[in-house]
Short mmCIF file of C-alpha atoms and ligand atoms in Angstrom, two decimals:
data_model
loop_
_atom_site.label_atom_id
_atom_site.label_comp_id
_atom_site.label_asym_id
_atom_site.label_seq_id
_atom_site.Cartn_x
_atom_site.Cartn_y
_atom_site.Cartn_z
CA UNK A 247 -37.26 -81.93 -75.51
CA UNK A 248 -35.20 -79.13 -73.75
CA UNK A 249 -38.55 -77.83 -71.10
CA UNK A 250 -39.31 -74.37 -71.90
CA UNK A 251 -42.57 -74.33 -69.88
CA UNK A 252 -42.79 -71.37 -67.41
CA UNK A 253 -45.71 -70.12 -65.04
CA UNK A 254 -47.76 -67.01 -64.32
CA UNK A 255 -46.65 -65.74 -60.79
CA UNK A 256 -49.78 -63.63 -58.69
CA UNK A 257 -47.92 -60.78 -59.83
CA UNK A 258 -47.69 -60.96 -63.76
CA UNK A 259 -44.38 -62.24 -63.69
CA UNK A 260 -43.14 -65.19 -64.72
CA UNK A 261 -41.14 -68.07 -62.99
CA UNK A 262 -39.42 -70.62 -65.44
CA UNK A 263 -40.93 -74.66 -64.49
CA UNK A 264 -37.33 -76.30 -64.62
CA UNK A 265 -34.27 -74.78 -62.05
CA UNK A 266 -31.15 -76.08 -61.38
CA UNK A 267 -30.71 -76.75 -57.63
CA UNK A 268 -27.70 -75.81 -56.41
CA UNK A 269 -27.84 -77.11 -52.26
CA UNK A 270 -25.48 -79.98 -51.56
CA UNK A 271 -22.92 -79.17 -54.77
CA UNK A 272 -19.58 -80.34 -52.34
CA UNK A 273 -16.81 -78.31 -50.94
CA UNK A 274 -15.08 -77.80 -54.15
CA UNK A 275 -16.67 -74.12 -55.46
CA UNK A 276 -15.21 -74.95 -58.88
CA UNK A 277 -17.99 -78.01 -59.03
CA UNK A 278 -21.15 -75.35 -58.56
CA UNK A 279 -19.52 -72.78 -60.93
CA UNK A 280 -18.85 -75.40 -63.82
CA UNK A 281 -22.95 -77.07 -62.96
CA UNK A 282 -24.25 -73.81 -63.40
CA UNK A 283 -23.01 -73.32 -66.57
CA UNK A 284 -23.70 -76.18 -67.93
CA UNK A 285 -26.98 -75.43 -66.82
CA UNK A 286 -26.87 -72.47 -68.60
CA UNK A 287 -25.61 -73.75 -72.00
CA UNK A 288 -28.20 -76.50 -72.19
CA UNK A 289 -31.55 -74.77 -71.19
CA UNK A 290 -31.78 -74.02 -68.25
CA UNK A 291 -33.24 -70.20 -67.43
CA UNK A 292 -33.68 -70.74 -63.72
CA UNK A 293 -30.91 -71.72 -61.06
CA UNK A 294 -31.92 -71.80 -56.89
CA UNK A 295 -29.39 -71.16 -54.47
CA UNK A 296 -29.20 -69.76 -50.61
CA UNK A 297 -27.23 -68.24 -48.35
CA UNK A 298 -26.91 -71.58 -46.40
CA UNK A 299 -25.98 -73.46 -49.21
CA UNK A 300 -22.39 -71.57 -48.92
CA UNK A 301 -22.59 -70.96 -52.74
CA UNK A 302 -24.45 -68.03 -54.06
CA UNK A 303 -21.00 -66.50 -55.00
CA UNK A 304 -19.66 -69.48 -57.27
CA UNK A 305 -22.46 -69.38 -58.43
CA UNK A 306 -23.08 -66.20 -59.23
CA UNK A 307 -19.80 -66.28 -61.00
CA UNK A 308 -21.05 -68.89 -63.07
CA UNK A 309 -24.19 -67.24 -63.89
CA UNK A 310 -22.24 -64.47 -64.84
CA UNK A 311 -19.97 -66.46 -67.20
CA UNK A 312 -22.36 -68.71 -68.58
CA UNK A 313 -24.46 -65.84 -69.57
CA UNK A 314 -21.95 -64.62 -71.53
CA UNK A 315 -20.60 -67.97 -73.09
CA UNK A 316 -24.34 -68.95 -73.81
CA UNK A 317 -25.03 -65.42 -75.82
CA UNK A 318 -28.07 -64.69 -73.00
CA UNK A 319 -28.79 -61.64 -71.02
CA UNK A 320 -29.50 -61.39 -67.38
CA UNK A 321 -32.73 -60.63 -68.14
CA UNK A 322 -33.33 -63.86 -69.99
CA UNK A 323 -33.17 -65.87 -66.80
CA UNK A 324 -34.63 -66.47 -63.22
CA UNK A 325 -32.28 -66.63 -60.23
CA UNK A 326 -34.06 -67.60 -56.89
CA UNK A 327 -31.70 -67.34 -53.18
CA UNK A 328 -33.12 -67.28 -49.64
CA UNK A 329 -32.54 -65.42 -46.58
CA UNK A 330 -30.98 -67.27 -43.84
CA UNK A 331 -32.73 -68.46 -40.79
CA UNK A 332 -29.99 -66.85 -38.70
CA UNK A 333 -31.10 -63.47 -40.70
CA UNK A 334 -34.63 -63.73 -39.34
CA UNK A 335 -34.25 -60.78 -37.21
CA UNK A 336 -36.46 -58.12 -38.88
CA UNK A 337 -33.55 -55.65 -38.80
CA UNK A 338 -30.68 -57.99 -40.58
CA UNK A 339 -33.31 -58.76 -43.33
CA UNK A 340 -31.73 -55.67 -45.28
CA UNK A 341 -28.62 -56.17 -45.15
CA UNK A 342 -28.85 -60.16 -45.75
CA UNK A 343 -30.71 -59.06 -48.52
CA UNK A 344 -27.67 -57.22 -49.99
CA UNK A 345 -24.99 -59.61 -48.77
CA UNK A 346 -26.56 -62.35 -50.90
CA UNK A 347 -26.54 -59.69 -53.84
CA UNK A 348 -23.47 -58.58 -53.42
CA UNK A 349 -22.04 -62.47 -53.52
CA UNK A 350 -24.67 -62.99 -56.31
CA UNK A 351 -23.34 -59.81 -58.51
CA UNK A 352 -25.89 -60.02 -60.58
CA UNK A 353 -27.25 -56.91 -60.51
CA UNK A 354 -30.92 -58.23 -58.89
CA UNK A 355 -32.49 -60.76 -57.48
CA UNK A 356 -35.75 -62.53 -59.00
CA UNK A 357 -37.11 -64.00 -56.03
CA UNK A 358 -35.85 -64.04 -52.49
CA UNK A 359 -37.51 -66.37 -49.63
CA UNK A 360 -37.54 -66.92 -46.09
CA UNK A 361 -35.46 -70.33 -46.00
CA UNK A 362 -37.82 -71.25 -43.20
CA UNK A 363 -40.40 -70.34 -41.40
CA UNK A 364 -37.56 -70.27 -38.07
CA UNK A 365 -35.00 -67.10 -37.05
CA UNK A 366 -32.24 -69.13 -35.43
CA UNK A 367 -30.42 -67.37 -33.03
CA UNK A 368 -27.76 -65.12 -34.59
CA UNK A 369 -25.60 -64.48 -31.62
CA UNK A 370 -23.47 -67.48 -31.99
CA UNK A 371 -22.80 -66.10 -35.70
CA UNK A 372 -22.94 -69.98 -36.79
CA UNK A 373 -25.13 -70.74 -39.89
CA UNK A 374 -26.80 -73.39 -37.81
CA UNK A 375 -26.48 -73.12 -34.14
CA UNK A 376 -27.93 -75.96 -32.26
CA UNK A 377 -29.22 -76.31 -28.76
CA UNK A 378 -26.92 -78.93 -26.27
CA UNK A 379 -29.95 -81.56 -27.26
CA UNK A 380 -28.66 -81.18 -30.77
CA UNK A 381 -32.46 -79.07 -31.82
CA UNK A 382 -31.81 -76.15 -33.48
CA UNK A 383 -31.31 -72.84 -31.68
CA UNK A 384 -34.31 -70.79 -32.27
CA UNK A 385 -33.88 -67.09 -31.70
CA UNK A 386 -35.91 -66.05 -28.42
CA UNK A 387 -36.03 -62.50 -29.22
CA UNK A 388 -38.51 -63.31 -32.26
CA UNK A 389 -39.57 -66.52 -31.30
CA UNK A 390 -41.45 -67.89 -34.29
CA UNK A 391 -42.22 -64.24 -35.51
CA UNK A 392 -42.25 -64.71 -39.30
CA UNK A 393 -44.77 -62.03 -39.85
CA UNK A 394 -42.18 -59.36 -38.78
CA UNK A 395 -39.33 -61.02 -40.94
CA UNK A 396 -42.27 -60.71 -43.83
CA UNK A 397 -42.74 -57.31 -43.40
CA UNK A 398 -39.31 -56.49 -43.59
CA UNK A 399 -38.34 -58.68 -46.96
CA UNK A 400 -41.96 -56.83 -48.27
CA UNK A 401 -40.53 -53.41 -47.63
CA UNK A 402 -37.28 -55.00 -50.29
CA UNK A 403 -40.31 -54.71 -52.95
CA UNK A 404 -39.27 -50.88 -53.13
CA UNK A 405 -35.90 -51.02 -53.75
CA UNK A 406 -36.29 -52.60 -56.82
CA UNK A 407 -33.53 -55.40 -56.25
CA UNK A 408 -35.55 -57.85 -56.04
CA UNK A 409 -38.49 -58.92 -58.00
CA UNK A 410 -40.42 -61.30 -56.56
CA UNK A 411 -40.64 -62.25 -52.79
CA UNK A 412 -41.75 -66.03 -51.44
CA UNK A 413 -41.55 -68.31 -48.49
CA UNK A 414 -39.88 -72.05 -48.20
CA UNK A 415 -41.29 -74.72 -46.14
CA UNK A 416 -44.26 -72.80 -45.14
CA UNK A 417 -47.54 -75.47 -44.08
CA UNK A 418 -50.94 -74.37 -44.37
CA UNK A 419 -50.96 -73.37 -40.46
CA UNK A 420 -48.20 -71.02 -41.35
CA UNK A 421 -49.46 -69.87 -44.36
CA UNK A 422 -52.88 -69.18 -42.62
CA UNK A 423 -51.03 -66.98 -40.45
CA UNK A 424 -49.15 -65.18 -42.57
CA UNK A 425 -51.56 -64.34 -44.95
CA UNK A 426 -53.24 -62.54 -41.65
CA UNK A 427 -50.94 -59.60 -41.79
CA UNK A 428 -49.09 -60.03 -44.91
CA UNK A 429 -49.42 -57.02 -47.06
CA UNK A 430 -47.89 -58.79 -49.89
CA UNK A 431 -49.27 -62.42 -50.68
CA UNK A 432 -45.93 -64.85 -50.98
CA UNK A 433 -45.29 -65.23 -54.99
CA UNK A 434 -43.91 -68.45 -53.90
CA UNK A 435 -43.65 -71.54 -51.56
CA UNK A 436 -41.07 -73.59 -52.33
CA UNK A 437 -41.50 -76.83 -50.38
CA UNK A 438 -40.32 -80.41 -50.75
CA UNK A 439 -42.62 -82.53 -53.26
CA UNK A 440 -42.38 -85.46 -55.43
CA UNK A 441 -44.64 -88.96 -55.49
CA UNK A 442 -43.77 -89.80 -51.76
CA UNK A 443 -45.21 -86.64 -50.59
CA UNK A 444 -47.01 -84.89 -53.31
CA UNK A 445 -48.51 -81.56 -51.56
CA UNK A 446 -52.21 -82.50 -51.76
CA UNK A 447 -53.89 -80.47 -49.71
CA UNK A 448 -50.83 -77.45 -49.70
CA UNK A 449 -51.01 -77.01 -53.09
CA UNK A 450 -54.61 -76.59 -53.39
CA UNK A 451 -54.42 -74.57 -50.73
CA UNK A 452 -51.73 -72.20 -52.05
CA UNK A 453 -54.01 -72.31 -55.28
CA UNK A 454 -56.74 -70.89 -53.90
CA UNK A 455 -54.44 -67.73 -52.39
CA UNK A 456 -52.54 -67.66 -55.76
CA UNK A 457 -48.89 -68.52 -54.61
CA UNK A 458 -47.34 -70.95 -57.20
CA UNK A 459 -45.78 -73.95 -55.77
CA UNK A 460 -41.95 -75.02 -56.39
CA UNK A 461 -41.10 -77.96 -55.67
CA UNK A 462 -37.50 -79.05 -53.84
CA UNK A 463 -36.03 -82.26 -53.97
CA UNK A 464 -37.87 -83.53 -56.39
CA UNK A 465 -35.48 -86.46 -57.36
CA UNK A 466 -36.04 -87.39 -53.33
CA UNK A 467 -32.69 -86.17 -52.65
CA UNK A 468 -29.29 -87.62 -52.05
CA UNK A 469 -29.73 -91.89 -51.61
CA UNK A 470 -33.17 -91.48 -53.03
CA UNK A 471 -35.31 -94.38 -52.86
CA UNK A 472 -37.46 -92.66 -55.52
CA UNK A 473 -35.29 -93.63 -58.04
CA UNK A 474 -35.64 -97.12 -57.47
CA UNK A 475 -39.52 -97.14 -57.75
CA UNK A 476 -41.27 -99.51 -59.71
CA UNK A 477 -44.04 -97.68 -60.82
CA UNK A 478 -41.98 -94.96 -61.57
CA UNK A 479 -39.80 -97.48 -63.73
CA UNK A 480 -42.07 -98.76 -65.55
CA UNK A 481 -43.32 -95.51 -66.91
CA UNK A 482 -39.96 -94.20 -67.95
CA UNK A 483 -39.83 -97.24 -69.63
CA UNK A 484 -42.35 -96.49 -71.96
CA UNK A 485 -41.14 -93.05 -72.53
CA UNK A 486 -37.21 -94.36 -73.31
CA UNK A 487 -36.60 -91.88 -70.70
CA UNK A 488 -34.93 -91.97 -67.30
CA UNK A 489 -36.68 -91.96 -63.57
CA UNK A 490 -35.60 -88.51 -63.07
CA UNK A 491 -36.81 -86.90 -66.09
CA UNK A 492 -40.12 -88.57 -65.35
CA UNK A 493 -40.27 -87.21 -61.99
CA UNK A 494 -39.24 -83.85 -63.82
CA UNK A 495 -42.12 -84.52 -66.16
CA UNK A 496 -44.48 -84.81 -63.34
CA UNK A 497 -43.47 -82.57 -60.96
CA UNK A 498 -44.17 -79.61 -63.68
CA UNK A 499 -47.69 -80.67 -63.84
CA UNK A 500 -48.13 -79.33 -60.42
CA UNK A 501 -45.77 -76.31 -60.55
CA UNK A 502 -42.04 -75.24 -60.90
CA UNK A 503 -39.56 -78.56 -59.95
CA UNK A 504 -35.60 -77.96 -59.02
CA UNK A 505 -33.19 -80.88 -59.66
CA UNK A 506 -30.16 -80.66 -58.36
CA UNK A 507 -27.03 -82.22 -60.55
CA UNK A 508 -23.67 -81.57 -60.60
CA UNK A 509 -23.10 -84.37 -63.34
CA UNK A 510 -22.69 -83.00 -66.54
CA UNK A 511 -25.07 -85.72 -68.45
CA UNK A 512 -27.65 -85.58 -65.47
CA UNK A 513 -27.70 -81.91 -65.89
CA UNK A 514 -28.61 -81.67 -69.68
CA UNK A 515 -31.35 -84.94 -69.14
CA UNK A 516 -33.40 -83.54 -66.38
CA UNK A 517 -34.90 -80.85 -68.07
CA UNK A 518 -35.08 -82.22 -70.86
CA UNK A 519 -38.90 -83.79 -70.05
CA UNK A 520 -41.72 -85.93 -72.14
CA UNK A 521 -45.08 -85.84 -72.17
CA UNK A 522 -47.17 -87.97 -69.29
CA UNK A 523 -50.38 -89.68 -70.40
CA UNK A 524 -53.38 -88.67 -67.59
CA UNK A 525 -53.36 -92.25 -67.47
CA UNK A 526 -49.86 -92.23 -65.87
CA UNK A 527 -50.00 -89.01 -64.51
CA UNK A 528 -52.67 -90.02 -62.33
CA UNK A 529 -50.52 -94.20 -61.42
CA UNK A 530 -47.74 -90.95 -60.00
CA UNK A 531 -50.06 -89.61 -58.05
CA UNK A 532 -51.18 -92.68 -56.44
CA UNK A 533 -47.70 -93.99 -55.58
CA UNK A 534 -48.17 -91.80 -51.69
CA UNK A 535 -51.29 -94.09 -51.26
CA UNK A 536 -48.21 -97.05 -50.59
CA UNK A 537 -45.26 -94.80 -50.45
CA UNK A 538 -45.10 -91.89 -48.45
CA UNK A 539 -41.85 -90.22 -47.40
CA UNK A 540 -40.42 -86.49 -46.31
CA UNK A 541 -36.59 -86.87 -47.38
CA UNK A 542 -35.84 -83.16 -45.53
CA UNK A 543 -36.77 -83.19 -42.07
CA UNK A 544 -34.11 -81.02 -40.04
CA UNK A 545 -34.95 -81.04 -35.99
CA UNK A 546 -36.36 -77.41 -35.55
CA UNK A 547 -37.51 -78.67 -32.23
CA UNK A 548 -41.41 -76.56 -33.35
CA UNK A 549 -43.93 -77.90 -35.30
CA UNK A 550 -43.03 -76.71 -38.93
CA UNK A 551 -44.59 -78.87 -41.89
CA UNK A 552 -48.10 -79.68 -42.17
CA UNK A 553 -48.10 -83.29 -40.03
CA UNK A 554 -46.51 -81.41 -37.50
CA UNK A 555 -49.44 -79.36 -36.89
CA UNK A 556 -52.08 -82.85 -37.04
N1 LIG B 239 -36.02 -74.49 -49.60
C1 LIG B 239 -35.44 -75.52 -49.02
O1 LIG B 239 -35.46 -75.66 -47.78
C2 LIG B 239 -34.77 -76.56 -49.86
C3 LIG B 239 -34.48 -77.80 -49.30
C4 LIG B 239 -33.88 -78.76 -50.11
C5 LIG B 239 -33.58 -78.47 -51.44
N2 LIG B 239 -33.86 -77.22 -51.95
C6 LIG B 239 -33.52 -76.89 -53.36
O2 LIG B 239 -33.99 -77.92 -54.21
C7 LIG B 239 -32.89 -78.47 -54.92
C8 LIG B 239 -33.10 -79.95 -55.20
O3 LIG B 239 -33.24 -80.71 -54.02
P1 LIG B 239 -32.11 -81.71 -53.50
O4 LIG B 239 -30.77 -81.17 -53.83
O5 LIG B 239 -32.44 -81.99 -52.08
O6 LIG B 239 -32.36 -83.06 -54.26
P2 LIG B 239 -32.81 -83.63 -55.68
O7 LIG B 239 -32.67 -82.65 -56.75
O8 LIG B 239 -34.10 -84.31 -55.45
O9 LIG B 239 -31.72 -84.78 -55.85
C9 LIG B 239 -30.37 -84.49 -55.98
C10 LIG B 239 -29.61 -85.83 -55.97
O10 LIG B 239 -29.98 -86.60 -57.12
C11 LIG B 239 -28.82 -86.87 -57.90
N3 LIG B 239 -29.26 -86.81 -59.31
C12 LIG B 239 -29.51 -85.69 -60.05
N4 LIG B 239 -29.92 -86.04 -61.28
C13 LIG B 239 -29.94 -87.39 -61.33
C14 LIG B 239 -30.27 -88.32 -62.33
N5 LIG B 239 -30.67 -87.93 -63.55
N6 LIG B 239 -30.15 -89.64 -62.03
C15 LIG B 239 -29.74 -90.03 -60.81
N7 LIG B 239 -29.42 -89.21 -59.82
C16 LIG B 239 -29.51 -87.87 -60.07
C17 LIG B 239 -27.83 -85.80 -57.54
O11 LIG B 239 -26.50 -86.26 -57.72
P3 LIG B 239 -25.50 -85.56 -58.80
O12 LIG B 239 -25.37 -84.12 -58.40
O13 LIG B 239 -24.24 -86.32 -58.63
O14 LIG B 239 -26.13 -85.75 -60.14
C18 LIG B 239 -28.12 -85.62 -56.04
O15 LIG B 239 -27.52 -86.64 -55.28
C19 LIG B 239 -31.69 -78.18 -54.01
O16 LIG B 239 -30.48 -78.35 -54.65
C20 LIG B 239 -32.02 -76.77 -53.59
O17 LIG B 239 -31.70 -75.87 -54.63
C21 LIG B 239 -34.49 -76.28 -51.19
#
């Protein structure tokens, strides 16, 4: 069954549980346009981009189309991009802000994140610059700053472009801290999650301060092992379903989930999820007792995800 489920964000609005991810889509443009509105024609009512995935304005194109081809309005779906870490800077965070909508064209933006909780250095003007020791080059000026590039995406609240704000690979350390000066509690923190590493303690955490939990890679990302599990087998098995629509299946038990495909067929099957017994619900969440793994681990060079921090 097509997934339909959607979630109450801290602010009343709502955040659909199934998104089409959009990072890692390959050079050709033409591939992210056409997966987008495929998305679009079989259910989807959420897509996630970035400005670092090098895409927002294919797809934005093919929002636009597939909007049209699939009889919806804009206002029937959810479209999620992120503000670069070379944007970090407190005073580029407006104008990143309208870059990405301007690529977007789609008139607003439902939620817009912090990418990371990093500013990379924006002199170089590369999307990544790195450090000679191949570590990313963090951006003195604002040196792990967050809370000012916070208060500037809060102050985007008024303009009514966007309507929700949220973080991305935020830990509970970083949360903590943000939550210290943060005038408007993140809507979101999208993070990666799926049975390797399934978010314990952050998502009870983010529970208790009412930010809804999205989870990335939830297939376990290009080459994933995941899809090989046993466990994991076994139940889709029973279900006469794929491994990825039962990691789908379980990953909106515990909040908003965001395959990526750019296959046609894989597109249309991931959302379309099955009910999980609490029987099997619960064998998922005990595959990280054997199997743990963090698929997305760029080299900030600073402690940024939870371990880091231990
Ligand atoms: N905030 C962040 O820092 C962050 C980081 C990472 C990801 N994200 C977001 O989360 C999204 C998902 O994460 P991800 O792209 O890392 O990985 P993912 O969705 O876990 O996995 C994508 C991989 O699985 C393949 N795949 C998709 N459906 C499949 C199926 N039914 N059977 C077998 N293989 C399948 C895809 O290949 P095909 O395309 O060929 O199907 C691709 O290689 C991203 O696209 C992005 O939007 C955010």
């Amino acid at each position: 069954m097509v997934c339909q489920k959607t979630f109450t964000l801290n602010n009343g609005n709502v955040i659909p549980a199934v998104a089409l991810g959009t990072w890692q889509s390959g050079e050709d443009q033409d591939v992210v346009y056409k997966a987008v509105k495929a998305a679009l024609a079989v259910g989807y009512r959420h897509i996630d981009t970035a400005m670092m995935y090098g895409n927002e304005a294919e797809v934005g194109r093919g929002i636009r189309d597939g909007l049209k081809e699939a009889g919806l309005k804009r206002e029937d779906i959810f479209v999620t991009t992120k503000l670069a870490t070379i944007h970090g800077r407190p005073s580029m965070v407006p104008k990143a802000f309208e870059d990405s909508l301007a690529r977007l064209d789609i008139g607003y933006i439902d939620l817009y994140m912090m990418h990371w909780p990093i500013a990379l250095n924006p002199a170089s003007g590369k999307l990544i610059p790195l450090k000679p020791d191949g570590s990313r080059d963090i951006d003195e000026e604002l040196d792990g700053k967050f809370e000012l590039t916070w208060g500037a995406m809060e102050k985007l609240l008024d303009t009514g472009k966007v309507k929700n704000i949220g973080v991305a690979n935020f830990s509970i350390p970083n949360l903590e801290r943000l939550l210290k000066t943060a005038k408007v509690v993140p809507a979101v923190n999208q993070v990666e999650l799926h049975p390797y590493l399934p978010q314990n303690k952050l998502l009870e955490y983010c529970k208790s301060k009412g930010i809804h939990c999205s989870a990335y890679s939830p297939l376990g990302s290009s080459n994933s092992t995941l899809l090989q599990n046993e466990t994991l087998a076994k139940i889709a098995k029973a279900h006469d379903t794929s491994i990825a629509q039962t990691l789908v299946s379980w990953g909106i038990t515990r909040g908003s989930v965001l395959p990526k495909s750019v296959n046609p067929e894989r597109i249309k099957s991931n959302i379309e999820t099955v009910e999980l017994t609490e029987q099997e619900i619960q064998e998922i969440n005990d595959i990280s007792k054997t199997n743990t793994k963090r698929f997305v681990r760029p080299n900030w060079g600073i402690p940024v995800f939870d371990e880091d921090f231990e």
